[in-house]
Amino acid sequence: MSTGGSTVRAYLSEMGPSWVAGAIAAGPATMASLIAAGASFDYMFLWVVILSAAAGAVAQFLAMRLGLLTERGIVGVVEDHVGEGWAVVLVVDVVVVAGAAQFVIMNTAASVSASLTGVNARIWGVVWGIVLAAGLAGRGYRFIEFLSKALVTVVVLAFVASLWVVPVDYEAAATGLMPSLPAGSGLIAAGILGGAVHITLITMQSYTMRARDWTVRDYDLAALDIGVSMLGAFGVYSVAVFLVAASVLSDPELTAIGAGKTLGPLVGDSAGTLFLLGLGGAAVSTLGGNTVVPPFLVADKLGWGTSVSDTRYRVLLAGFALVSAAGAFIGGEVISQLVLVLALGTVGTPFAIAIVLYLLNSDAVSEPPSTLANAGGLGLLVVSGTLAVNFLREQVGSGIDVLSGTVLAFALLLGVATVVSGIKYVREEVLV
């Protein structure tokens, strides 16, 4: 008979899918938002940082529930229960958002690697592309899960360690638990929350659980996985990065890489090195997790397998990893590129949340979610939708160019799709 302690140890050894999601969430875009929040508003946004981890856990819980109750990838479920056109929209949404993010994340990973080693960033881009292709196509999902667990652990430890050498005023930090939104802070709030509640994290969950052969019998294990990775590891990571930035940084224009370099002369080289190591780990872990998302959905839509046992999926995965190396050749300052990625992710997420809620409350699953779970999902939909609208308003207000115009068109398409999906649900599931 197993004891409580041995059961917990068994759970810890079996966890994984939500760690891959957590690795993507703890990425350079999230870090840039946390740094900007701390450098611009001191400790005032601590409540948003904590809320983001909770919101991310709710989003993962809903996606987990859908995946376990259907035991299928989300694209196939959408195709059967909502319609083929809706499945196509979802795939396009993910490919555009995750694809754009892949290039910018690669640029960030290569830049950090260059800062730490002195080797040219373009060389690092090629190296990381080959490592990803060889690791993912060779070993499949288990490789990315192992990488995510290891790197997220290192990242969390690095930033927690930096708190020991950075003078944090914890009494002042406590005042940031009181909710407030200063003028001009909407974009930063969107960045913090958007890092945890993101379309790539929501849509990948069913595939990573299938890779683990999880079923509804693994419900408790999946819930623990979310709690430890999103509420635990990602929450600690976010709070630690934010407290470091709020304590010693005062330049709101600082980039993530610049923050690491600035910490050296301010509070010692050890803090700067730890920060850059944490940033490097976050960039690489995010890069690895993000690489598997578009191939999962595209393969599912084409009727292919979603593991490396299917040669077509293996080639698709390796090809996406290798092409992403081009991100290191983009050059330039990554902060403006992260803004574009943030915009795409922010406007792409409400549609994914709406689709998950639609399916969870339809005949796609045998057991509908609780009222509390539905309320949490609707809250996420309202918050993500509001953030998307505010983000677009700020972007349009600053003038429409080719990039912002593309984002706006993308947002309008998905906004219409989200509203129509709601009308479709009411007509087919409520008014019958």
PDB file of N, CA and C in Angstrom, residues 89-142:
ATOM      1  N   VAL A  89      -9.480  28.093 -39.024  1.00  0.00           N
ATOM      2  CA  VAL A  89      -9.222  29.387 -38.382  1.00  0.00           C
ATOM      3  C   VAL A  89      -8.323  29.206 -37.164  1.00  0.00           C
ATOM      4  N   LEU A  90      -8.588  28.169 -36.376  1.00  0.00           N
ATOM      5  CA  LEU A  90      -7.779  27.926 -35.182  1.00  0.00           C
ATOM      6  C   LEU A  90      -6.337  27.610 -35.560  1.00  0.00           C
ATOM      7  N   VAL A  91      -6.144  26.776 -36.569  1.00  0.00           N
ATOM      8  CA  VAL A  91      -4.788  26.421 -36.996  1.00  0.00           C
ATOM      9  C   VAL A  91      -4.045  27.652 -37.505  1.00  0.00           C
ATOM     10  N   VAL A  92      -4.710  28.455 -38.338  1.00  0.00           N
ATOM     11  CA  VAL A  92      -4.083  29.673 -38.866  1.00  0.00           C
ATOM     12  C   VAL A  92      -3.728  30.618 -37.728  1.00  0.00           C
ATOM     13  N   ASP A  93      -4.630  30.759 -36.771  1.00  0.00           N
ATOM     14  CA  ASP A  93      -4.402  31.620 -35.609  1.00  0.00           C
ATOM     15  C   ASP A  93      -3.119  31.210 -34.890  1.00  0.00           C
ATOM     16  N   VAL A  94      -2.982  29.921 -34.618  1.00  0.00           N
ATOM     17  CA  VAL A  94      -1.811  29.424 -33.877  1.00  0.00           C
ATOM     18  C   VAL A  94      -0.541  29.549 -34.703  1.00  0.00           C
ATOM     19  N   VAL A  95      -0.605  29.181 -35.982  1.00  0.00           N
ATOM     20  CA  VAL A  95       0.588  29.222 -36.821  1.00  0.00           C
ATOM     21  C   VAL A  95       1.113  30.651 -36.958  1.00  0.00           C
ATOM     22  N   VAL A  96       0.229  31.619 -37.141  1.00  0.00           N
ATOM     23  CA  VAL A  96       0.657  33.014 -37.268  1.00  0.00           C
ATOM     24  C   VAL A  96       1.278  33.513 -35.973  1.00  0.00           C
ATOM     25  N   VAL A  97       0.585  33.274 -34.853  1.00  0.00           N
ATOM     26  CA  VAL A  97       1.069  33.767 -33.557  1.00  0.00           C
ATOM     27  C   VAL A  97       2.363  33.072 -33.148  1.00  0.00           C
ATOM     28  N   ALA A  98       2.362  31.741 -33.164  1.00  0.00           N
ATOM     29  CA  ALA A  98       3.545  30.993 -32.734  1.00  0.00           C
ATOM     30  C   ALA A  98       4.692  31.136 -33.720  1.00  0.00           C
ATOM     31  N   GLY A  99       4.373  31.239 -35.016  1.00  0.00           N
ATOM     32  CA  GLY A  99       5.426  31.401 -36.008  1.00  0.00           C
ATOM     33  C   GLY A  99       6.167  32.714 -35.848  1.00  0.00           C
ATOM     34  N   ALA A 100       5.412  33.808 -35.668  1.00  0.00           N
ATOM     35  CA  ALA A 100       6.053  35.110 -35.454  1.00  0.00           C
ATOM     36  C   ALA A 100       6.873  35.104 -34.171  1.00  0.00           C
ATOM     37  N   ALA A 101       6.317  34.490 -33.129  1.00  0.00           N
ATOM     38  CA  ALA A 101       7.033  34.420 -31.852  1.00  0.00           C
ATOM     39  C   ALA A 101       8.325  33.625 -31.989  1.00  0.00           C
ATOM     40  N   GLN A 102       8.310  32.573 -32.801  1.00  0.00           N
ATOM     41  CA  GLN A 102       9.477  31.718 -32.948  1.00  0.00           C
ATOM     42  C   GLN A 102      10.696  32.499 -33.425  1.00  0.00           C
ATOM     43  N   PHE A 103      10.513  33.356 -34.424  1.00  0.00           N
ATOM     44  CA  PHE A 103      11.632  34.128 -34.964  1.00  0.00           C
ATOM     45  C   PHE A 103      12.181  35.118 -33.934  1.00  0.00           C
ATOM     46  N   VAL A 104      11.268  35.783 -33.216  1.00  0.00           N
ATOM     47  CA  VAL A 104      11.710  36.771 -32.233  1.00  0.00           C
ATOM     48  C   VAL A 104      12.378  36.092 -31.039  1.00  0.00           C
ATOM     49  N   ILE A 105      11.838  34.957 -30.609  1.00  0.00           N
ATOM     50  CA  ILE A 105      12.440  34.232 -29.492  1.00  0.00           C
ATOM     51  C   ILE A 105      13.824  33.723 -29.878  1.00  0.00           C
ATOM     52  N   MET A 106      13.958  33.238 -31.116  1.00  0.00           N
ATOM     53  CA  MET A 106      15.275  32.802 -31.580  1.00  0.00           C
ATOM     54  C   MET A 106      16.265  33.960 -31.582  1.00  0.00           C
ATOM     55  N   ASN A 107      15.810  35.121 -32.029  1.00  0.00           N
ATOM     56  CA  ASN A 107      16.670  36.311 -32.017  1.00  0.00           C
ATOM     57  C   ASN A 107      17.117  36.632 -30.593  1.00  0.00           C
ATOM     58  N   THR A 108      16.189  36.503 -29.645  1.00  0.00           N
ATOM     59  CA  THR A 108      16.508  36.780 -28.242  1.00  0.00           C
ATOM     60  C   THR A 108      17.482  35.737 -27.688  1.00  0.00           C
ATOM     61  N   ALA A 109      17.209  34.449 -27.942  1.00  0.00           N
ATOM     62  CA  ALA A 109      18.088  33.385 -27.446  1.00  0.00           C
ATOM     63  C   ALA A 109      19.496  33.533 -28.001  1.00  0.00           C
ATOM     64  N   ALA A 110      19.596  33.852 -29.299  1.00  0.00           N
ATOM     65  CA  ALA A 110      20.910  34.018 -29.920  1.00  0.00           C
ATOM     66  C   ALA A 110      21.629  35.239 -29.361  1.00  0.00           C
ATOM     67  N   SER A 111      20.893  36.317 -29.115  1.00  0.00           N
ATOM     68  CA  SER A 111      21.498  37.546 -28.584  1.00  0.00           C
ATOM     69  C   SER A 111      22.027  37.337 -27.177  1.00  0.00           C
ATOM     70  N   VAL A 112      21.248  36.638 -26.337  1.00  0.00           N
ATOM     71  CA  VAL A 112      21.700  36.360 -24.969  1.00  0.00           C
ATOM     72  C   VAL A 112      22.920  35.442 -24.997  1.00  0.00           C
ATOM     73  N   SER A 113      22.890  34.424 -25.848  1.00  0.00           N
ATOM     74  CA  SER A 113      24.025  33.509 -25.961  1.00  0.00           C
ATOM     75  C   SER A 113      25.281  34.259 -26.386  1.00  0.00           C
ATOM     76  N   ALA A 114      25.102  35.201 -27.314  1.00  0.00           N
ATOM     77  CA  ALA A 114      26.234  36.011 -27.763  1.00  0.00           C
ATOM     78  C   ALA A 114      26.762  36.889 -26.635  1.00  0.00           C
ATOM     79  N   SER A 115      25.873  37.458 -25.823  1.00  0.00           N
ATOM     80  CA  SER A 115      26.286  38.309 -24.706  1.00  0.00           C
ATOM     81  C   SER A 115      27.072  37.524 -23.667  1.00  0.00           C
ATOM     82  N   LEU A 116      26.690  36.283 -23.452  1.00  0.00           N
ATOM     83  CA  LEU A 116      27.350  35.463 -22.434  1.00  0.00           C
ATOM     84  C   LEU A 116      28.665  34.860 -22.919  1.00  0.00           C
ATOM     85  N   THR A 117      28.796  34.627 -24.236  1.00  0.00           N
ATOM     86  CA  THR A 117      29.966  33.909 -24.750  1.00  0.00           C
ATOM     87  C   THR A 117      30.871  34.733 -25.648  1.00  0.00           C
ATOM     88  N   GLY A 118      30.344  35.809 -26.233  1.00  0.00           N
ATOM     89  CA  GLY A 118      31.123  36.594 -27.179  1.00  0.00           C
ATOM     90  C   GLY A 118      31.100  36.044 -28.591  1.00  0.00           C
ATOM     91  N   VAL A 119      30.423  34.909 -28.807  1.00  0.00           N
ATOM     92  CA  VAL A 119      30.290  34.316 -30.138  1.00  0.00           C
ATOM     93  C   VAL A 119      29.147  34.998 -30.867  1.00  0.00           C
ATOM     94  N   ASN A 120      29.310  35.232 -32.191  1.00  0.00           N
ATOM     95  CA  ASN A 120      28.317  35.933 -32.991  1.00  0.00           C
ATOM     96  C   ASN A 120      26.922  35.334 -32.845  1.00  0.00           C
ATOM     97  N   ALA A 121      25.905  36.209 -32.724  1.00  0.00           N
ATOM     98  CA  ALA A 121      24.532  35.763 -32.507  1.00  0.00           C
ATOM     99  C   ALA A 121      24.014  34.911 -33.667  1.00  0.00           C
ATOM    100  N   ARG A 122      24.453  35.201 -34.897  1.00  0.00           N
ATOM    101  CA  ARG A 122      23.972  34.421 -36.038  1.00  0.00           C
ATOM    102  C   ARG A 122      24.473  32.982 -35.980  1.00  0.00           C
ATOM    103  N   ILE A 123      25.693  32.829 -35.491  1.00  0.00           N
ATOM    104  CA  ILE A 123      26.219  31.469 -35.315  1.00  0.00           C
ATOM    105  C   ILE A 123      25.382  30.721 -34.282  1.00  0.00           C
ATOM    106  N   TRP A 124      25.032  31.423 -33.215  1.00  0.00           N
ATOM    107  CA  TRP A 124      24.210  30.803 -32.184  1.00  0.00           C
ATOM    108  C   TRP A 124      22.833  30.443 -32.725  1.00  0.00           C
ATOM    109  N   GLY A 125      22.285  31.268 -33.607  1.00  0.00           N
ATOM    110  CA  GLY A 125      20.990  30.950 -34.199  1.00  0.00           C
ATOM    111  C   GLY A 125      21.024  29.637 -34.951  1.00  0.00           C
ATOM    112  N   VAL A 126      22.073  29.448 -35.740  1.00  0.00           N
ATOM    113  CA  VAL A 126      22.227  28.195 -36.488  1.00  0.00           C
ATOM    114  C   VAL A 126      22.399  27.018 -35.528  1.00  0.00           C
ATOM    115  N   VAL A 127      23.205  27.233 -34.481  1.00  0.00           N
ATOM    116  CA  VAL A 127      23.444  26.171 -33.499  1.00  0.00           C
ATOM    117  C   VAL A 127      22.138  25.760 -32.831  1.00  0.00           C
ATOM    118  N   TRP A 128      21.383  26.739 -32.349  1.00  0.00           N
ATOM    119  CA  TRP A 128      20.134  26.416 -31.662  1.00  0.00           C
ATOM    120  C   TRP A 128      19.136  25.762 -32.608  1.00  0.00           C
ATOM    121  N   GLY A 129      19.102  26.188 -33.873  1.00  0.00           N
ATOM    122  CA  GLY A 129      18.207  25.570 -34.837  1.00  0.00           C
ATOM    123  C   GLY A 129      18.528  24.094 -35.042  1.00  0.00           C
ATOM    124  N   ILE A 130      19.811  23.787 -35.140  1.00  0.00           N
ATOM    125  CA  ILE A 130      20.238  22.390 -35.322  1.00  0.00           C
ATOM    126  C   ILE A 130      19.953  21.571 -34.069  1.00  0.00           C
ATOM    127  N   VAL A 131      20.219  22.152 -32.904  1.00  0.00           N
ATOM    128  CA  VAL A 131      19.955  21.445 -31.642  1.00  0.00           C
ATOM    129  C   VAL A 131      18.474  21.116 -31.518  1.00  0.00           C
ATOM    130  N   LEU A 132      17.629  22.091 -31.838  1.00  0.00           N
ATOM    131  CA  LEU A 132      16.191  21.867 -31.762  1.00  0.00           C
ATOM    132  C   LEU A 132      15.750  20.776 -32.728  1.00  0.00           C
ATOM    133  N   ALA A 133      16.211  20.881 -33.985  1.00  0.00           N
ATOM    134  CA  ALA A 133      15.817  19.907 -35.000  1.00  0.00           C
ATOM    135  C   ALA A 133      16.261  18.500 -34.611  1.00  0.00           C
ATOM    136  N   ALA A 134      17.528  18.371 -34.183  1.00  0.00           N
ATOM    137  CA  ALA A 134      18.055  17.057 -33.827  1.00  0.00           C
ATOM    138  C   ALA A 134      17.372  16.496 -32.583  1.00  0.00           C
ATOM    139  N   GLY A 135      17.194  17.342 -31.583  1.00  0.00           N
ATOM    140  CA  GLY A 135      16.593  16.879 -30.336  1.00  0.00           C
ATOM    141  C   GLY A 135      15.127  16.524 -30.485  1.00  0.00           C
ATOM    142  N   LEU A 136      14.361  17.428 -31.114  1.00  0.00           N
ATOM    143  CA  LEU A 136      12.918  17.208 -31.227  1.00  0.00           C
ATOM    144  C   LEU A 136      12.589  16.109 -32.227  1.00  0.00           C
ATOM    145  N   ALA A 137      13.210  16.153 -33.404  1.00  0.00           N
ATOM    146  CA  ALA A 137      12.920  15.135 -34.422  1.00  0.00           C
ATOM    147  C   ALA A 137      13.505  13.784 -34.037  1.00  0.00           C
ATOM    148  N   GLY A 138      14.575  13.811 -33.258  1.00  0.00           N
ATOM    149  CA  GLY A 138      15.204  12.556 -32.867  1.00  0.00           C
ATOM    150  C   GLY A 138      14.533  11.892 -31.682  1.00  0.00           C
ATOM    151  N   ARG A 139      14.219  12.664 -30.665  1.00  0.00           N
ATOM    152  CA  ARG A 139      13.677  12.088 -29.435  1.00  0.00           C
ATOM    153  C   ARG A 139      12.219  12.443 -29.193  1.00  0.00           C
ATOM    154  N   GLY A 140      11.695  13.423 -29.956  1.00  0.00           N
ATOM    155  CA  GLY A 140      10.286  13.750 -29.848  1.00  0.00           C
ATOM    156  C   GLY A 140       9.924  14.504 -28.584  1.00  0.00           C
ATOM    157  N   TYR A 141       8.679  14.290 -28.143  1.00  0.00           N
ATOM    158  CA  TYR A 141       8.135  15.069 -27.042  1.00  0.00           C
ATOM    159  C   TYR A 141       8.931  14.920 -25.757  1.00  0.00           C
ATOM    160  N   ARG A 142       9.436  13.729 -25.481  1.00  0.00           N
ATOM    161  CA  ARG A 142      10.149  13.512 -24.221  1.00  0.00           C
ATOM    162  C   ARG A 142      11.362  14.426 -24.094  1.00  0.00           C
TER     163      ARG A 142
END
